[in-house]
């Protein structure tokens, strides 16, 4: 089932077909700011975002265009559909084509909301797309179930970051494969790595809290393409333990990464300290560093 369409340029929502989904689409803006802070040279693009709460599951699929001037333009559709289906991306491309046929430049699209007819015109296009694709995608499973994973981590599969936060506050964090992040390659001293890791942890925690407070849902997955290599996929995963969030960034095969993440989440969920409210004192959580210390070692073995 398709629940909303949106067009976003940098930090401004130009169009949203469903006011109830406005806050959900806002998460794209926060995630883009995170991506830019990690890779300021615009080498990562967002593909999809997955949300889940007690009552429903929902995914946003995106066409992320980075202009020559470094602007970020998003065509986005949210709903309950299988992100891996070919029809999902046909639908997204149709949305883009119909808007682009009238607003073929960034400048014309930027000014378009000033025209009272803009919203009506896009509404007609989205109504057509919804009627065309809703019957195709409404019965598709939203999330592919992950079975037993029998794959091994190699040079193409990397854990990049792992951390734990609570109510928007980072508690522990660890950065792996520092050279993967362009803005750290030439300045990878201990202090800069710690600063980068802390900022990343805080931004991930903010995204998780923003999704919960504003959109009333938990963000679970962010799928990204590395524009340096179109075959390289990056995923950010969020797991929830009472009032805590386990944040995980990895590159490679999604099933393998998801399996490693689930294994870690299951293990760390048994810690009694995570069953209590976070008091602000970080000392009791230091022992959780053992999970981060052994993470790569356990997977490689």
Short mmCIF file of C-alpha atoms in Angstrom, two decimals:
data_model
loop_
_atom_site.label_atom_id
_atom_site.label_comp_id
_atom_site.label_asym_id
_atom_site.label_seq_id
_atom_site.Cartn_x
_atom_site.Cartn_y
_atom_site.Cartn_z
CA UNK A 1 0.00 0.00 0.00
CA UNK A 2 1.33 3.42 -1.00
CA UNK A 3 0.83 6.06 1.71
CA UNK A 4 2.62 9.18 0.47
CA UNK A 5 4.77 10.98 -2.10
CA UNK A 6 7.26 13.77 -1.48
CA UNK A 7 9.79 16.00 -3.23
CA UNK A 8 12.57 17.47 -1.10
CA UNK A 9 15.33 19.89 -2.06
CA UNK A 10 18.09 20.13 0.57
CA UNK A 11 16.27 21.05 3.81
CA UNK A 12 12.93 22.04 2.26
CA UNK A 13 9.96 19.82 1.51
CA UNK A 14 8.63 21.15 -1.81
CA UNK A 15 5.72 18.73 -2.01
CA UNK A 16 4.03 16.17 0.22
CA UNK A 17 0.88 14.34 -0.88
CA UNK A 18 -0.15 13.34 2.64
CA UNK A 19 0.16 15.75 5.57
CA UNK A 20 0.18 12.83 8.01
CA UNK A 21 3.46 11.64 6.44
CA UNK A 22 5.16 15.03 6.53
CA UNK A 23 7.15 14.20 9.69
CA UNK A 24 8.14 10.82 8.27
CA UNK A 25 9.58 12.48 5.16
CA UNK A 26 11.39 15.01 7.38
CA UNK A 27 13.68 12.21 8.52
CA UNK A 28 15.24 12.29 5.03
CA UNK A 29 16.55 15.80 5.77
CA UNK A 30 18.13 14.71 9.05
CA UNK A 31 19.67 11.63 7.45
CA UNK A 32 21.11 13.69 4.58
CA UNK A 33 22.82 15.94 7.11
CA UNK A 34 24.31 12.84 8.74
CA UNK A 35 25.51 11.50 5.39
CA UNK A 36 27.08 14.86 4.51
CA UNK A 37 28.93 14.97 7.83
CA UNK A 38 30.35 11.49 7.18
CA UNK A 39 31.18 12.09 3.52
CA UNK A 40 31.28 15.83 2.78
CA UNK A 41 32.29 15.20 -0.85
CA UNK A 42 28.80 13.88 -1.69
CA UNK A 43 29.85 10.31 -2.41
CA UNK A 44 26.97 8.54 -0.65
CA UNK A 45 23.35 8.56 -1.80
CA UNK A 46 20.32 7.34 0.17
CA UNK A 47 18.29 4.48 -1.37
CA UNK A 48 15.70 3.58 1.24
CA UNK A 49 14.71 3.93 4.89
CA UNK A 50 12.80 1.37 6.92
CA UNK A 51 10.60 2.17 9.96
CA UNK A 52 8.77 -0.07 12.40
CA UNK A 53 6.64 0.46 15.48
CA UNK A 54 4.16 -1.72 17.36
CA UNK A 55 1.35 -1.11 14.90
CA UNK A 56 2.90 -0.91 11.45
CA UNK A 57 5.94 -1.23 9.23
CA UNK A 58 6.74 1.32 6.57
CA UNK A 59 9.50 2.04 4.10
CA UNK A 60 10.58 5.11 2.17
CA UNK A 61 12.24 4.53 -1.21
CA UNK A 62 14.18 7.41 -2.72
CA UNK A 63 15.67 8.69 -5.93
CA UNK A 64 18.54 10.78 -4.57
CA UNK A 65 20.00 13.25 -7.05
CA UNK A 66 23.13 15.24 -6.20
CA UNK A 67 23.43 18.25 -8.51
CA UNK A 68 26.62 19.78 -9.88
CA UNK A 69 26.28 22.49 -7.22
CA UNK A 70 26.09 19.87 -4.47
CA UNK A 71 22.37 20.26 -3.82
CA UNK A 72 20.42 17.19 -2.69
CA UNK A 73 17.14 16.50 -4.49
CA UNK A 74 14.93 13.64 -3.34
CA UNK A 75 11.92 12.03 -4.94
CA UNK A 76 10.43 9.82 -2.23
CA UNK A 77 7.54 7.39 -1.83
CA UNK A 78 6.50 5.81 1.46
CA UNK A 79 4.35 2.76 2.02
CA UNK A 80 4.19 -0.93 2.80
CA UNK A 81 6.01 -2.60 -0.04
CA UNK A 82 9.00 -4.76 -0.80
CA UNK A 83 11.97 -2.50 -1.47
CA UNK A 84 13.60 -5.22 -3.56
CA UNK A 85 10.75 -5.51 -6.05
CA UNK A 86 11.36 -4.20 -9.55
CA UNK A 87 7.92 -2.56 -9.58
CA UNK A 88 8.81 -0.42 -6.56
CA UNK A 89 11.60 1.26 -8.49
CA UNK A 90 9.52 1.46 -11.68
CA UNK A 91 6.99 3.37 -9.60
CA UNK A 92 9.67 5.69 -8.23
CA UNK A 93 11.04 6.33 -11.71
CA UNK A 94 7.53 7.10 -13.00
CA UNK A 95 7.09 9.67 -10.23
CA UNK A 96 10.38 11.32 -11.17
CA UNK A 97 9.61 11.26 -14.91
CA UNK A 98 6.20 12.88 -14.53
CA UNK A 99 7.53 15.74 -12.40
CA UNK A 100 10.69 16.21 -14.45
CA UNK A 101 8.70 16.46 -17.69
CA UNK A 102 7.29 19.77 -16.42
CA UNK A 103 10.04 20.94 -14.07
CA UNK A 104 13.22 19.90 -15.84
CA UNK A 105 15.61 22.19 -13.97
CA UNK A 106 16.41 22.62 -10.29
CA UNK A 107 15.62 26.34 -10.47
CA UNK A 108 12.16 25.74 -11.94
CA UNK A 109 11.44 23.07 -9.32
CA UNK A 110 12.67 25.31 -6.50
CA UNK A 111 10.27 28.09 -7.55
CA UNK A 112 7.38 25.75 -8.35
CA UNK A 113 5.71 25.81 -4.87
CA UNK A 114 5.09 29.54 -5.36
CA UNK A 115 2.58 28.57 -8.06
CA UNK A 116 -0.78 27.54 -6.50
CA UNK A 117 -1.26 25.02 -9.31
CA UNK A 118 1.94 23.14 -8.47
CA UNK A 119 0.43 20.97 -5.75
CA UNK A 120 -2.65 20.20 -7.84
CA UNK A 121 -0.53 19.15 -10.80
CA UNK A 122 1.64 16.81 -8.72
CA UNK A 123 -1.50 15.45 -7.00
CA UNK A 124 -2.85 14.37 -10.39
CA UNK A 125 0.44 12.64 -11.18
CA UNK A 126 0.62 10.84 -7.82
CA UNK A 127 -3.05 9.79 -8.01
CA UNK A 128 -2.33 8.18 -11.38
CA UNK A 129 0.79 6.43 -10.07
CA UNK A 130 -1.01 5.21 -6.97
CA UNK A 131 -3.88 3.74 -8.99
CA UNK A 132 -1.38 2.10 -11.34
CA UNK A 133 0.90 0.51 -8.73
CA UNK A 134 -1.12 0.06 -5.53
CA UNK A 135 -2.65 -3.21 -6.65
CA UNK A 136 0.79 -4.48 -7.69
CA UNK A 137 2.69 -3.71 -4.52
CA UNK A 138 0.08 -3.92 -1.73
CA UNK A 139 0.49 -7.66 -1.19
CA UNK A 140 4.26 -7.72 -1.33
CA UNK A 141 6.11 -8.51 1.87
CA UNK A 142 7.75 -5.35 3.26
CA UNK A 143 10.85 -6.94 4.67
CA UNK A 144 12.60 -10.05 3.41
CA UNK A 145 13.01 -12.50 6.26
CA UNK A 146 16.60 -13.32 7.06
CA UNK A 147 17.29 -17.01 7.66
CA UNK A 148 20.45 -18.69 8.85
CA UNK A 149 23.43 -16.87 7.37
CA UNK A 150 26.29 -19.04 6.22
CA UNK A 151 28.58 -16.46 4.69
CA UNK A 152 31.94 -15.08 5.77
CA UNK A 153 33.13 -11.51 6.10
CA UNK A 154 35.79 -10.67 3.53
CA UNK A 155 37.36 -7.52 2.11
CA UNK A 156 34.04 -6.53 0.51
CA UNK A 157 32.10 -6.84 3.79
CA UNK A 158 33.09 -4.45 6.56
CA UNK A 159 31.71 -3.33 9.88
CA UNK A 160 32.37 0.41 9.92
CA UNK A 161 30.88 1.58 13.22
CA UNK A 162 28.99 0.30 16.26
CA UNK A 163 27.62 2.19 19.26
CA UNK A 164 24.96 2.34 21.98
CA UNK A 165 22.90 5.40 22.84
CA UNK A 166 19.95 6.28 25.06
CA UNK A 167 17.35 8.99 24.54
CA UNK A 168 19.56 10.77 22.04
CA UNK A 169 22.72 10.54 24.15
CA UNK A 170 25.71 8.45 22.99
CA UNK A 171 27.02 6.04 25.65
CA UNK A 172 29.73 3.97 23.95
CA UNK A 173 30.97 3.88 20.37
CA UNK A 174 33.66 2.30 18.21
CA UNK A 175 34.85 3.22 14.71
CA UNK A 176 36.31 0.47 12.49
CA UNK A 177 38.03 0.74 9.06
CA UNK A 178 38.90 4.40 9.44
CA UNK A 179 40.18 4.65 5.85
CA UNK A 180 36.67 4.01 4.57
CA UNK A 181 35.75 7.57 5.55
CA UNK A 182 37.38 10.02 3.12
CA UNK A 183 37.52 12.93 5.55
CA UNK A 184 39.54 10.85 8.05
CA UNK A 185 42.07 9.28 5.70
CA UNK A 186 44.71 12.00 5.95
CA UNK A 187 43.93 13.02 9.56
CA UNK A 188 43.39 9.67 11.26
CA UNK A 189 44.99 10.42 14.60
CA UNK A 190 43.46 9.19 17.85
CA UNK A 191 41.87 12.52 18.74
CA UNK A 192 40.19 13.01 15.34
CA UNK A 193 38.91 9.44 15.31
CA UNK A 194 37.39 9.91 18.75
CA UNK A 195 35.77 13.22 17.74
CA UNK A 196 34.41 11.73 14.51
CA UNK A 197 33.06 8.68 16.32
CA UNK A 198 31.38 10.82 18.99
CA UNK A 199 29.75 13.07 16.40
CA UNK A 200 28.54 10.09 14.39
CA UNK A 201 27.09 8.51 17.52
CA UNK A 202 25.29 11.73 18.45
CA UNK A 203 23.84 12.16 14.95
CA UNK A 204 22.60 8.57 14.80
CA UNK A 205 21.03 8.97 18.23
CA UNK A 206 19.38 12.21 17.10
CA UNK A 207 17.91 10.52 14.00
CA UNK A 208 16.51 7.69 16.15
CA UNK A 209 14.97 10.13 18.65
CA UNK A 210 13.65 12.42 15.93
CA UNK A 211 11.87 9.51 14.22
CA UNK A 212 10.30 8.43 17.50
CA UNK A 213 9.22 11.87 18.71
CA UNK A 214 8.13 13.50 15.45
CA UNK A 215 7.01 10.55 13.31
CA UNK A 216 6.01 8.22 16.18
CA UNK A 217 7.97 5.31 14.75
CA UNK A 218 11.35 3.62 15.17
CA UNK A 219 13.84 3.90 12.35
CA UNK A 220 15.34 0.47 11.66
CA UNK A 221 17.38 0.64 8.44
CA UNK A 222 18.96 3.19 6.11
CA UNK A 223 20.26 1.84 2.78
CA UNK A 224 22.93 3.82 0.94
CA UNK A 225 24.90 3.53 -2.31
CA UNK A 226 28.57 4.57 -2.45
CA UNK A 227 28.88 6.65 -5.64
CA UNK A 228 32.57 5.77 -5.91
CA UNK A 229 31.46 2.21 -6.62
CA UNK A 230 27.79 1.62 -7.55
CA UNK A 231 28.05 -2.01 -6.47
CA UNK A 232 29.10 -1.07 -2.93
CA UNK A 233 26.15 -0.95 -0.57
CA UNK A 234 26.18 0.60 2.88
CA UNK A 235 23.55 0.01 5.54
CA UNK A 236 22.85 1.70 8.88
CA UNK A 237 20.90 -0.50 11.30
CA UNK A 238 19.16 0.46 14.53
CA UNK A 239 18.18 -2.05 17.22
CA UNK A 240 16.18 -1.22 20.34
CA UNK A 241 16.64 -2.58 23.87
CA UNK A 242 14.21 -0.93 26.31
CA UNK A 243 15.32 2.74 26.25
CA UNK A 244 18.60 2.06 24.45
CA UNK A 245 19.52 1.97 20.77
CA UNK A 246 22.22 -0.20 19.20
CA UNK A 247 23.56 1.61 16.13
CA UNK A 248 25.47 -0.27 13.45
CA UNK A 249 27.06 0.89 10.17
CA UNK A 250 28.42 -1.68 7.71
CA UNK A 251 29.26 -2.17 4.05
CA UNK A 252 28.64 -5.25 1.93
CA UNK A 253 26.08 -8.02 1.60
CA UNK A 254 22.91 -6.99 3.44
CA UNK A 255 21.93 -10.49 4.58
CA UNK A 256 25.39 -11.07 6.03
CA UNK A 257 25.46 -7.68 7.74
CA UNK A 258 21.93 -8.09 9.08
CA UNK A 259 22.81 -11.53 10.44
CA UNK A 260 25.88 -10.18 12.25
CA UNK A 261 23.84 -7.29 13.66
CA UNK A 262 21.04 -9.56 14.89
CA UNK A 263 23.56 -11.86 16.56
CA UNK A 264 25.12 -8.90 18.40
CA UNK A 265 21.72 -7.48 19.36
CA UNK A 266 20.61 -10.82 20.80
CA UNK A 267 23.79 -11.12 22.87
CA UNK A 268 23.89 -7.59 24.23
CA UNK A 269 20.16 -7.56 25.04
CA UNK A 270 20.84 -9.93 27.92
CA UNK A 271 22.90 -7.34 29.81
CA UNK A 272 21.04 -6.33 32.99
CA UNK A 273 22.36 -2.77 32.80
CA UNK A 274 20.31 -2.23 29.63
CA UNK A 275 17.09 -3.21 31.40
CA UNK A 276 17.34 -0.16 33.67
CA UNK A 277 16.78 3.53 32.97
CA UNK A 278 19.88 5.46 31.91
CA UNK A 279 20.89 7.68 34.84
CA UNK A 280 23.55 9.72 33.03
CA UNK A 281 26.47 7.91 34.65
CA UNK A 282 28.57 6.27 31.92
CA UNK A 283 30.74 4.14 34.23
CA UNK A 284 28.38 1.14 34.57
CA UNK A 285 28.30 0.82 30.77
CA UNK A 286 32.05 0.56 30.24
CA UNK A 287 31.87 -3.22 30.42
CA UNK A 288 29.76 -3.17 27.24
CA UNK A 289 32.89 -2.18 25.36
CA UNK A 290 33.82 -5.87 25.36
CA UNK A 291 31.14 -6.46 22.74
CA UNK A 292 32.59 -3.74 20.53
CA UNK A 293 36.14 -4.94 21.15
CA UNK A 294 35.33 -8.50 20.11
CA UNK A 295 32.82 -7.73 17.37
CA UNK A 296 35.05 -8.01 14.30
CA UNK A 297 37.14 -10.79 15.85
CA UNK A 298 34.07 -12.96 16.51
CA UNK A 299 32.70 -12.47 13.02
CA UNK A 300 35.98 -13.20 11.29
CA UNK A 301 36.30 -16.40 13.30
#
